[in-house]
Amino acid sequence: MSRTCPQSAVTARTLGPLSRVDVCGSATVSSAGYHAPVSELPPESSIGSPTPAGDAPLIGKAALIGNAGARSVRGSSRGADCVLLASPNGPSTRRSGPFPKSPGPAQGPQTEPKIPELVEGPLAEVCAPARLSTVDDLGRLAELAADGSGPLVLADAELRISLPAVLDLLDVPGDPTAALVADPRNIEAPRQPEVDLDRATVLRVGVDGRTIESAGSVRHRVGEPNRVSVGLLRVRAADRDRAAELWRTAVDELAGHPELITGNNLFDLALLILVRGGLPLGGQPLGYYDWSRPGRDHSHVGQRGLGSSPWRQRLRSASRLGDGAYSAAVVRPLSRLGTRLALRIGLTPNVITAISLGVGIVAGLLILTGTGWAWVAAAVLLQLALVIDCMDGEVARFTRRFSAFGGWLDGIGDRIKEYLVFAAVAAVGVRDGHSSAWLLAIIAMVIVTARHLEDYAYTDRTTVLRAAGAADRARALLRSILDPVDAGLAADPSARTSLPAPASRNQRISFWVKKIAHVPIAERYLILSLTLLTRQPLWVLIAAIAVSAFALAWTAGGRFLRALKTPDLSASQGAMATSAADRSGELDDQLDVGRLARFAGVVRIPYLICVAVMIGCWLAMILGICLGWWLLTLIAAVVLIFAVGGTLRAPLVHGLGWLALPLVWIAEAAVISALLADEVAGLLIFVTLAAIAYRRYELIYSIRLRGRMGPAPLLGLDGRLLLVAVLFAIAQLNGNVVEILSWGLVLLTTETLVEAVTGTLRRWRARPGAVTDTAQANRSPEANRSNEE
């Protein structure tokens, strides 16, 4: 027996105290389940639903954010097979038959539901045209998984969630196999009202923040859980056969153990089978949305969103975590106002980035005037540039228009704005008679850059270590579905099996104090704006140096001390060495070792010994330049080539290897800055170092976002220092020191910029399909746009 639900049927249905709207496409319902090629639903703004008592109704477009293009579905999962998993022995508020007919669309004012609809509505809009099936046993699920060629989407049949909430899993670039997870105990996230989350199905996500290591169910416990399962899973086409095999095998294993099925949630069981079977699953974080699904003891669990409508909740969720305290408390609330306008008028993320850069450049030009009112205006414009800078990422996340080039442009633009402020302040300081202004500006730029380089290098090092141990960890976590505990709980029966308690007030205060100590970009811009109000150039530069130096000492010092406490550094060295084949584009390429050192470094020298040799060479070069000893400078530069080649040759696997990147930058900048002793213009030295910094940033951003290193640098750090030593020797022998060194720095700056710009064009004009870096291929799209270090 079957019935057909007319495509025009739109029927309101009451679910206990909640009300929602069902929209049915052309569908045939039979006793085998609900199988439907579902047409697209009308937009949410056209769906009528009563508003819960006490909530003011949201009329028409007031509930929406952005224009139609910003809210449109991109189609990444279009054509997917969607399966609703209904638990056979659990209570259900769902229909037992086809959608009843409706006399027609709802009349009266159109409102957006406060309570999200059941999940098939969003699935129909994101995945249409799709086969929508409802099953209540694993065997049938395995058959559906094996019978199809596109993505497979599984959902708890009782899940209530809105369309905007599922877009980050089902409608993003790439082809992920991932489940939607909530992180209610994230200490830096704003608190959402919770409903019985202590009865929710818990998961454990690994230290990488993405991989689901363990999943629970009513009959299975998880050791040290840290996430909640929302009830939505996407399986990419390439993983369907493996998933079908795991579910098919589980049917046989569970045949003699009905106690593991009775009262269990079918979605939770299906997800657990995939995790314990070794299928790699990512955990896609859910934003600040309303959602609800069944929990233990026939309860419903969930969270209330931050915002009065799903699209407003999406705007709130577009503000990513990881910012500093000032950004989270002040900048982000302001940026969301701008993002709302940008989404309405259709500005793209890259256009917003360009606007932010333009505002920053205007601020720098106002500083250059040296007048009091201009410095006040520049202070305000710097804050405006910061707010706009946050908008590009929010627009990208809201619309899912991620781009590696956008991330590169964003990062480079931030550095241009900051360096321009340092240069403008220094120029005014020199005009005011402060001869040390350029030296202070150089120190500020060097320390800020060193802080970034250290952070990038340490991140890459830890990423390699995690990747190296991922296979062993995955094998250790494999466990039979018949075992009621996971591997972690079996190893430590006393481990926690429920979500951790919410962070206390003292814990939150401690967390945010530490975030402030890192002095991220918003805090640095705040310091610059406040000191600009004094109209004292030296105060601005000294404050910038002080806060950045403190941040560098805090982060690098803490990481160094933790590394020293590692029981055996050789373990991490071995882990990185085994991953060296997969590390093109990681720390080795970021060091910018030139051709001379690559040729000279035929023999590896012990890392710590050779680092001491390099430091000695750098100090000797600085001493020689300051005292006019050209021979000492030249000899030290030559020895340095062999030391760099023997120490920094790929792969750099020492446990403290990440410190090499900031170290070589600081040393190179110190040697070139020593030319100030020979009365070389401070502006020229600043520009030269800014060009080298651009080369390093461009290299890092291109590698991380594009996956390309390109050809080996012509000079590199060793070649540049050798050129400086040769120029210094010629200048001393010739006697025309200032002119020769000045033209030499112009030559060095030109070569560095030409090489950097050529590398930029070569990398970004290449076809995206040529990217082979595994880490970049698996990188979250959000990593492609960032405005915080």
Short mmCIF file of C-alpha atoms in Angstrom, two decimals, residues 179-648:
data_model
loop_
_atom_site.label_atom_id
_atom_site.label_comp_id
_atom_site.label_asym_id
_atom_site.label_seq_id
_atom_site.Cartn_x
_atom_site.Cartn_y
_atom_site.Cartn_z
CA ALA A 179 29.62 14.27 11.93
CA LEU A 180 28.09 17.39 13.43
CA VAL A 181 29.23 17.79 17.04
CA ALA A 182 28.50 20.29 19.79
CA ASP A 183 31.18 21.52 22.16
CA PRO A 184 29.26 22.84 25.17
CA ARG A 185 32.31 22.87 27.45
CA ASN A 186 34.54 25.03 25.27
CA ILE A 187 35.91 27.53 27.75
CA GLU A 188 36.18 30.42 25.29
CA ALA A 189 32.77 29.93 23.66
CA PRO A 190 29.77 31.91 24.92
CA ARG A 191 27.48 29.80 27.08
CA GLN A 192 24.30 28.49 25.50
CA PRO A 193 21.23 27.39 27.47
CA GLU A 194 21.32 23.59 27.72
CA VAL A 195 18.59 20.98 27.93
CA ASP A 196 19.58 17.74 29.71
CA LEU A 197 22.99 17.47 28.05
CA ASP A 198 24.04 15.12 30.84
CA ARG A 199 21.80 12.59 29.06
CA ALA A 200 23.17 13.28 25.59
CA THR A 201 25.29 10.92 23.50
CA VAL A 202 28.91 11.88 24.03
CA LEU A 203 31.99 11.64 21.83
CA ARG A 204 35.70 12.19 22.18
CA VAL A 205 37.48 14.32 19.61
CA GLY A 206 41.28 14.02 19.43
CA VAL A 207 43.92 16.61 20.22
CA ASP A 208 43.80 17.87 16.63
CA GLY A 209 40.31 19.18 17.36
CA ARG A 210 38.86 17.39 14.32
CA THR A 211 39.11 13.60 14.45
CA ILE A 212 36.43 11.63 16.29
CA GLU A 213 38.33 9.04 18.31
CA SER A 214 35.48 7.44 20.23
CA ALA A 215 31.70 7.46 20.11
CA GLY A 216 29.14 6.36 22.66
CA SER A 217 25.58 5.09 22.77
CA VAL A 218 23.06 4.06 25.37
CA ARG A 219 24.98 0.77 25.72
CA HIS A 220 28.53 2.02 25.10
CA ARG A 221 30.60 4.32 27.28
CA VAL A 222 33.34 6.76 26.25
CA GLY A 223 36.41 7.60 28.29
CA GLU A 224 37.11 11.33 28.75
CA PRO A 225 34.40 12.58 26.34
CA ASN A 226 34.55 16.20 25.23
CA ARG A 227 31.81 16.59 22.60
CA VAL A 228 28.11 15.83 22.13
CA SER A 229 26.68 14.08 19.09
CA VAL A 230 24.10 16.26 17.37
CA GLY A 231 22.73 13.45 15.22
CA LEU A 232 23.87 14.31 11.67
CA LEU A 233 26.56 12.52 9.64
CA ARG A 234 27.88 12.95 6.10
CA VAL A 235 29.80 10.12 4.39
CA ARG A 236 31.61 10.98 1.19
CA ALA A 237 31.07 8.77 -1.86
CA ALA A 238 34.53 7.21 -1.61
CA ASP A 239 33.75 5.95 1.92
CA ARG A 240 30.31 4.50 1.24
CA ASP A 241 31.48 0.99 0.44
CA ARG A 242 33.62 0.85 3.58
CA ALA A 243 30.73 2.15 5.69
CA ALA A 244 28.34 -0.39 4.17
CA GLU A 245 30.80 -3.19 4.90
CA LEU A 246 31.17 -2.13 8.53
CA TRP A 247 27.40 -1.91 9.06
CA ARG A 248 26.87 -5.27 7.32
CA THR A 249 29.48 -6.91 9.52
CA ALA A 250 27.94 -5.35 12.62
CA VAL A 251 24.56 -6.91 11.81
CA ASP A 252 26.15 -10.36 12.10
CA GLU A 253 28.05 -9.46 15.26
CA LEU A 254 24.98 -8.05 16.98
CA ALA A 255 22.70 -10.93 16.02
CA GLY A 256 23.44 -12.76 19.26
CA HIS A 257 23.44 -9.65 21.44
CA PRO A 258 19.98 -8.07 21.34
CA GLU A 259 20.73 -6.21 24.58
CA LEU A 260 23.04 -3.88 22.60
CA ILE A 261 20.22 -2.98 20.22
CA THR A 262 17.21 -2.84 22.52
CA GLY A 263 16.58 0.72 23.63
CA ASN A 264 19.59 1.97 21.67
CA ASN A 265 19.51 4.90 19.28
CA LEU A 266 20.09 3.69 15.74
CA PHE A 267 22.01 6.79 14.68
CA ASP A 268 24.35 6.51 17.67
CA LEU A 269 24.90 2.83 16.96
CA ALA A 270 25.64 3.47 13.27
CA LEU A 271 28.13 6.21 14.13
CA LEU A 272 29.82 4.06 16.79
CA ILE A 273 30.27 1.20 14.30
CA LEU A 274 32.09 3.49 11.87
CA VAL A 275 34.36 4.96 14.55
CA ARG A 276 35.28 1.61 16.09
CA GLY A 277 35.70 0.14 12.63
CA GLY A 278 38.46 2.62 11.82
CA LEU A 279 36.72 4.80 9.22
CA PRO A 280 38.28 8.29 9.60
CA LEU A 281 35.57 10.67 10.76
CA GLY A 282 35.88 14.37 11.37
CA GLY A 283 33.94 16.30 13.95
CA GLN A 284 32.40 19.41 12.38
CA PRO A 285 31.70 21.94 15.16
CA LEU A 286 28.13 23.13 15.42
CA GLY A 287 27.67 26.85 15.84
CA TYR A 288 25.37 28.59 18.28
CA TYR A 289 22.10 27.11 17.01
CA ASP A 290 18.89 25.67 18.41
CA TRP A 291 18.87 21.90 18.19
CA SER A 292 17.18 18.97 19.88
CA ARG A 293 17.33 15.18 19.61
CA PRO A 294 16.53 12.12 21.75
CA GLY A 295 18.76 11.34 24.71
CA ARG A 296 18.80 8.60 27.30
CA ASP A 297 15.71 7.70 29.32
CA HIS A 298 13.36 8.87 26.55
CA SER A 299 14.42 12.46 27.17
CA HIS A 300 15.13 15.16 24.61
CA VAL A 301 18.47 16.94 24.82
CA GLY A 302 19.79 20.00 23.06
CA GLN A 303 20.81 23.62 23.24
CA ARG A 304 19.22 26.97 22.61
CA GLY A 305 20.92 29.16 20.04
CA LEU A 306 22.36 32.63 20.40
CA GLY A 307 20.00 34.69 18.32
CA SER A 308 16.28 35.02 17.76
CA SER A 309 16.28 33.21 14.41
CA PRO A 310 18.41 30.59 12.65
CA TRP A 311 20.03 33.11 10.31
CA ARG A 312 20.86 35.42 13.19
CA GLN A 313 22.35 32.42 14.94
CA ARG A 314 24.43 31.83 11.82
CA LEU A 315 25.70 35.40 11.94
CA ARG A 316 26.70 34.88 15.57
CA SER A 317 28.38 31.59 14.69
CA ALA A 318 30.40 33.27 11.94
CA SER A 319 32.56 34.91 14.64
CA ARG A 320 35.22 32.27 15.08
CA LEU A 321 36.93 31.33 18.30
CA GLY A 322 40.62 31.85 18.97
CA ASP A 323 40.56 35.62 19.26
CA GLY A 324 42.01 37.59 22.12
CA ALA A 325 39.97 39.08 24.95
CA TYR A 326 39.68 42.55 23.39
CA SER A 327 38.58 41.13 20.06
CA ALA A 328 36.01 38.81 21.65
CA ALA A 329 34.57 41.51 23.92
CA VAL A 330 34.70 44.60 21.70
CA VAL A 331 35.81 44.05 18.12
CA ARG A 332 33.66 41.06 17.20
CA PRO A 333 30.36 42.58 18.35
CA LEU A 334 31.16 45.62 16.19
CA SER A 335 32.32 43.55 13.24
CA ARG A 336 29.07 41.57 13.20
CA LEU A 337 27.19 44.82 12.62
CA GLY A 338 29.39 45.50 9.61
CA THR A 339 29.13 41.89 8.45
CA ARG A 340 25.35 42.15 8.47
CA LEU A 341 25.56 45.16 6.14
CA ALA A 342 28.17 43.49 3.93
CA LEU A 343 25.98 40.40 3.54
CA ARG A 344 23.03 42.58 2.62
CA ILE A 345 24.83 44.50 -0.14
CA GLY A 346 26.83 41.50 -1.36
CA LEU A 347 30.44 42.42 -0.56
CA THR A 348 32.87 39.54 -1.06
CA PRO A 349 35.51 38.64 1.54
CA ASN A 350 38.39 39.78 -0.68
CA VAL A 351 36.77 43.16 -1.31
CA ILE A 352 36.38 43.61 2.45
CA THR A 353 40.05 42.70 2.95
CA ALA A 354 41.01 45.33 0.38
CA ILE A 355 38.87 47.94 2.16
CA SER A 356 40.54 47.13 5.48
CA LEU A 357 43.96 47.46 3.86
CA GLY A 358 42.98 50.80 2.34
CA VAL A 359 41.79 52.14 5.71
CA GLY A 360 45.06 51.02 7.30
CA ILE A 361 47.10 52.76 4.62
CA VAL A 362 45.15 55.99 5.16
CA ALA A 363 45.87 55.71 8.88
CA GLY A 364 49.59 55.37 8.13
CA LEU A 365 49.53 58.42 5.87
CA LEU A 366 47.77 60.46 8.55
CA ILE A 367 50.46 59.47 11.05
CA LEU A 368 53.09 60.63 8.59
CA THR A 369 51.70 64.17 8.70
CA GLY A 370 52.76 64.42 12.33
CA THR A 371 49.85 66.64 13.37
CA GLY A 372 47.90 65.98 16.54
CA TRP A 373 44.44 65.74 14.98
CA ALA A 374 45.77 63.37 12.30
CA TRP A 375 47.19 61.04 14.94
CA VAL A 376 43.83 60.94 16.72
CA ALA A 377 42.12 60.18 13.41
CA ALA A 378 44.73 57.50 12.66
CA ALA A 379 44.09 55.87 16.04
CA VAL A 380 40.39 55.65 15.23
CA LEU A 381 41.04 54.40 11.70
CA LEU A 382 43.29 51.64 13.00
CA GLN A 383 40.41 50.36 15.10
CA LEU A 384 38.09 50.66 12.13
CA ALA A 385 40.55 48.70 9.98
CA LEU A 386 40.64 46.01 12.66
CA VAL A 387 36.85 45.76 12.75
CA ILE A 388 36.65 45.54 8.96
CA ASP A 389 39.45 42.99 9.01
CA CYS A 390 37.27 40.69 11.11
CA MET A 391 34.37 41.07 8.69
CA ASP A 392 36.05 39.29 5.78
CA GLY A 393 36.34 36.02 7.68
CA GLU A 394 32.80 36.33 9.01
CA VAL A 395 31.40 36.85 5.53
CA ALA A 396 33.46 33.91 4.25
CA ARG A 397 32.18 31.63 7.00
CA PHE A 398 28.57 32.79 6.67
CA THR A 399 28.53 32.26 2.90
CA ARG A 400 31.06 29.40 2.84
CA ARG A 401 33.05 31.24 0.19
CA PHE A 402 36.46 30.17 1.38
CA SER A 403 39.54 30.90 -0.63
CA ALA A 404 43.20 30.20 -0.07
CA PHE A 405 44.06 33.43 -1.87
CA GLY A 406 41.75 35.31 0.49
CA GLY A 407 43.63 33.91 3.47
CA TRP A 408 46.95 34.89 1.90
CA LEU A 409 45.71 38.40 1.10
CA ASP A 410 44.32 38.80 4.60
CA GLY A 411 47.56 37.78 6.30
CA ILE A 412 49.79 39.91 4.05
CA GLY A 413 47.46 42.89 4.43
CA ASP A 414 47.68 42.73 8.23
CA ARG A 415 51.46 42.89 8.07
CA ILE A 416 51.46 45.81 5.61
CA LYS A 417 49.21 47.88 7.89
CA GLU A 418 51.26 47.19 11.00
CA TYR A 419 54.63 47.81 9.36
CA LEU A 420 53.36 51.01 7.76
CA VAL A 421 52.41 52.36 11.18
CA PHE A 422 55.89 51.57 12.54
CA ALA A 423 57.55 53.29 9.59
CA ALA A 424 55.31 56.36 9.73
CA VAL A 425 55.85 56.80 13.48
CA ALA A 426 59.61 56.40 13.04
CA ALA A 427 59.70 58.99 10.25
CA VAL A 428 57.86 61.49 12.45
CA GLY A 429 60.18 60.64 15.34
CA VAL A 430 63.26 61.43 13.27
CA ARG A 431 61.69 64.73 12.17
CA ASP A 432 61.14 65.53 15.83
CA GLY A 433 64.83 64.94 16.54
CA HIS A 434 64.72 61.37 17.91
CA SER A 435 67.69 59.73 16.17
CA SER A 436 66.85 56.30 17.62
CA ALA A 437 63.36 56.18 16.09
CA TRP A 438 64.29 54.00 13.12
CA LEU A 439 66.16 51.57 15.34
CA LEU A 440 63.09 51.24 17.56
CA ALA A 441 60.84 50.75 14.52
CA ILE A 442 63.15 48.03 13.24
CA ILE A 443 63.17 46.28 16.61
CA ALA A 444 59.35 46.43 16.78
CA MET A 445 58.99 44.93 13.31
CA VAL A 446 61.55 42.20 14.01
CA ILE A 447 59.93 41.13 17.28
CA VAL A 448 56.39 41.10 15.85
CA THR A 449 57.59 39.00 12.92
CA ALA A 450 59.57 36.67 15.17
CA ARG A 451 56.45 36.13 17.27
CA HIS A 452 54.52 35.04 14.17
CA LEU A 453 57.29 32.84 12.78
CA GLU A 454 57.72 31.06 16.12
CA ASP A 455 54.00 30.38 16.29
CA TYR A 456 53.81 29.07 12.72
CA ALA A 457 56.85 26.85 13.20
CA TYR A 458 55.62 25.42 16.48
CA THR A 459 52.20 24.73 14.99
CA ASP A 460 53.76 22.86 12.08
CA ARG A 461 55.98 20.88 14.42
CA THR A 462 53.06 19.75 16.58
CA THR A 463 51.02 18.97 13.47
CA VAL A 464 53.76 16.65 12.25
CA LEU A 465 54.00 14.94 15.62
CA ARG A 466 50.26 14.41 15.73
CA ALA A 467 50.19 13.08 12.19
CA ALA A 468 53.08 10.74 12.92
CA GLY A 469 51.23 9.19 15.85
CA ALA A 470 47.80 9.19 14.21
CA ALA A 471 48.14 5.73 12.66
CA ASP A 472 49.30 4.12 15.90
CA ARG A 473 46.57 5.89 17.83
CA ALA A 474 43.92 4.80 15.33
CA ARG A 475 45.02 1.17 15.59
CA ALA A 476 44.97 1.36 19.38
CA LEU A 477 41.41 2.73 19.33
CA LEU A 478 39.99 -0.05 17.15
CA ARG A 479 37.64 -2.07 19.30
CA SER A 480 34.76 -4.51 18.88
CA ILE A 481 31.27 -3.04 19.03
CA LEU A 482 30.40 -5.80 21.49
CA ASP A 483 32.63 -4.18 24.10
CA PRO A 484 30.62 -1.70 26.20
CA VAL A 485 33.70 0.49 26.88
CA ASP A 486 36.17 2.12 24.52
CA ALA A 487 39.93 1.63 24.49
CA GLY A 488 40.60 4.61 26.74
CA LEU A 489 38.14 3.47 29.39
CA ALA A 490 39.45 -0.09 29.22
CA ALA A 491 42.98 1.19 29.92
CA ASP A 492 41.80 3.47 32.74
CA PRO A 493 38.49 2.34 34.31
CA SER A 494 38.52 5.41 36.56
CA ALA A 495 38.38 7.79 33.57
CA ARG A 496 35.54 10.25 33.31
CA THR A 497 32.56 8.98 31.27
CA SER A 498 30.48 12.16 31.11
CA LEU A 499 31.09 15.69 29.92
CA PRO A 500 33.39 17.73 32.14
CA ALA A 501 31.83 20.29 34.41
CA PRO A 502 31.44 23.80 33.01
CA ALA A 503 34.46 26.00 33.58
CA SER A 504 34.39 27.93 36.80
CA ARG A 505 34.68 31.68 37.00
CA ASN A 506 38.31 31.43 38.13
CA GLN A 507 39.14 29.08 35.25
CA ARG A 508 37.63 31.48 32.75
CA ILE A 509 39.52 34.42 34.22
CA SER A 510 42.77 32.45 34.07
CA PHE A 511 42.09 31.45 30.47
CA TRP A 512 41.47 35.00 29.29
CA VAL A 513 44.45 36.38 31.18
CA LYS A 514 46.65 33.91 29.33
CA LYS A 515 45.04 34.90 26.05
CA ILE A 516 45.85 38.53 26.78
CA ALA A 517 49.46 37.54 27.53
CA HIS A 518 49.77 36.25 23.95
CA VAL A 519 49.05 39.83 22.76
CA PRO A 520 47.23 38.92 19.52
CA ILE A 521 46.59 41.39 16.76
CA ALA A 522 43.59 43.16 18.34
CA GLU A 523 45.50 43.87 21.53
CA ARG A 524 48.49 45.16 19.55
CA TYR A 525 46.27 47.47 17.52
CA LEU A 526 44.68 48.69 20.74
CA ILE A 527 48.11 49.53 22.19
CA LEU A 528 49.04 51.35 18.99
CA SER A 529 45.82 53.38 18.99
CA LEU A 530 46.10 54.33 22.66
CA THR A 531 49.73 55.41 22.37
CA LEU A 532 49.03 57.35 19.18
CA LEU A 533 46.78 59.58 21.26
CA THR A 534 49.86 60.77 23.17
CA ARG A 535 51.50 62.12 20.00
CA GLN A 536 54.83 60.76 21.30
CA PRO A 537 56.57 58.65 18.59
CA LEU A 538 59.01 56.97 20.97
CA TRP A 539 56.20 55.98 23.34
CA VAL A 540 54.34 54.30 20.49
CA LEU A 541 57.38 52.27 19.40
CA ILE A 542 58.55 51.38 22.90
CA ALA A 543 55.05 50.19 23.83
CA ALA A 544 54.88 48.05 20.67
CA ILE A 545 58.29 46.54 21.46
CA ALA A 546 57.40 45.88 25.09
CA VAL A 547 54.12 44.04 24.51
CA SER A 548 55.44 42.01 21.56
CA ALA A 549 58.63 41.06 23.38
CA PHE A 550 56.60 39.94 26.37
CA ALA A 551 54.34 37.83 24.13
CA LEU A 552 57.35 36.25 22.42
CA ALA A 553 59.01 35.43 25.73
CA TRP A 554 55.76 34.09 27.17
CA THR A 555 54.92 31.76 24.30
CA ALA A 556 58.35 30.66 23.13
CA GLY A 557 59.66 30.38 26.69
CA GLY A 558 56.73 28.26 27.81
CA ARG A 559 57.01 25.96 24.82
CA PHE A 560 60.75 25.63 25.29
CA LEU A 561 60.33 24.66 28.95
CA ARG A 562 57.65 22.12 28.05
CA ALA A 563 59.91 20.65 25.38
CA LEU A 564 62.73 20.26 27.89
CA LYS A 565 60.38 18.30 30.14
CA THR A 566 59.73 15.80 27.36
CA PRO A 567 61.10 12.46 28.62
CA ASP A 568 62.91 11.74 25.39
CA LEU A 569 63.31 14.30 22.63
CA SER A 570 64.53 11.56 20.34
CA ALA A 571 61.02 10.12 20.31
CA SER A 572 59.68 13.26 18.69
CA GLN A 573 62.66 13.34 16.35
CA GLY A 574 61.90 9.83 15.20
CA ALA A 575 58.25 10.65 14.73
CA MET A 576 59.08 13.65 12.58
CA ALA A 577 61.68 11.71 10.60
CA THR A 578 59.17 9.01 9.71
CA SER A 579 56.81 11.71 8.44
CA ALA A 580 59.45 13.57 6.44
CA ALA A 581 58.25 12.16 3.15
CA ASP A 582 54.87 13.81 3.67
CA ARG A 583 56.23 17.14 4.87
CA SER A 584 56.97 19.08 1.72
CA GLY A 585 55.87 22.60 2.52
CA GLU A 586 56.35 22.36 6.27
CA LEU A 587 59.10 23.74 8.50
CA ASP A 588 61.99 22.75 6.22
CA ASP A 589 60.76 24.90 3.34
CA GLN A 590 59.84 27.84 5.58
CA LEU A 591 63.46 28.29 6.72
CA ASP A 592 64.37 29.83 3.33
CA VAL A 593 67.75 28.13 3.09
CA GLY A 594 69.59 29.28 -0.05
CA ARG A 595 71.38 27.34 -2.74
CA LEU A 596 74.86 27.86 -1.26
CA ALA A 597 73.92 26.34 2.09
CA ARG A 598 72.04 23.49 0.41
CA PHE A 599 75.16 22.69 -1.59
CA ALA A 600 77.50 23.06 1.41
CA GLY A 601 75.35 21.08 3.83
CA VAL A 602 76.24 17.62 2.60
CA VAL A 603 76.83 16.35 6.13
CA ARG A 604 74.37 16.84 8.96
CA ILE A 605 75.86 18.43 12.07
CA PRO A 606 74.33 17.92 15.54
CA TYR A 607 71.58 20.50 15.93
CA LEU A 608 72.46 22.14 19.26
CA ILE A 609 76.18 22.25 18.52
CA CYS A 610 75.67 23.86 15.17
CA VAL A 611 73.10 26.33 16.52
CA ALA A 612 75.82 27.52 18.90
CA VAL A 613 78.19 27.85 15.93
CA MET A 614 75.60 29.86 13.98
CA ILE A 615 75.02 32.19 16.93
CA GLY A 616 78.77 32.69 17.19
CA CYS A 617 78.99 33.54 13.48
CA TRP A 618 76.14 36.03 13.71
CA LEU A 619 77.69 37.74 16.73
CA ALA A 620 81.03 37.87 14.93
CA MET A 621 79.43 39.51 11.89
CA ILE A 622 77.68 42.11 14.07
CA LEU A 623 80.91 42.83 15.93
CA GLY A 624 82.87 43.09 12.68
CA ILE A 625 80.37 45.50 11.13
CA CYS A 626 80.24 47.71 14.19
CA LEU A 627 84.05 47.85 14.54
CA GLY A 628 84.83 47.99 10.83
CA TRP A 629 86.60 44.58 10.79
CA TRP A 630 85.63 43.45 7.30
CA LEU A 631 87.78 40.29 7.33
CA LEU A 632 86.12 38.96 10.49
CA THR A 633 82.70 39.70 8.97
CA LEU A 634 83.55 37.89 5.73
CA ILE A 635 85.03 34.83 7.43
CA ALA A 636 82.03 34.54 9.74
CA ALA A 637 79.64 34.73 6.77
CA VAL A 638 81.49 31.92 4.95
CA VAL A 639 81.53 29.67 8.02
CA LEU A 640 77.85 30.46 8.50
CA ILE A 641 77.01 28.95 5.11
CA PHE A 642 78.39 25.55 6.17
CA ALA A 643 76.77 25.81 9.60
CA VAL A 644 73.35 26.63 8.12
CA GLY A 645 73.66 23.88 5.53
CA GLY A 646 74.66 21.28 8.10
CA THR A 647 72.05 22.28 10.67
CA LEU A 648 68.99 23.26 8.70
#
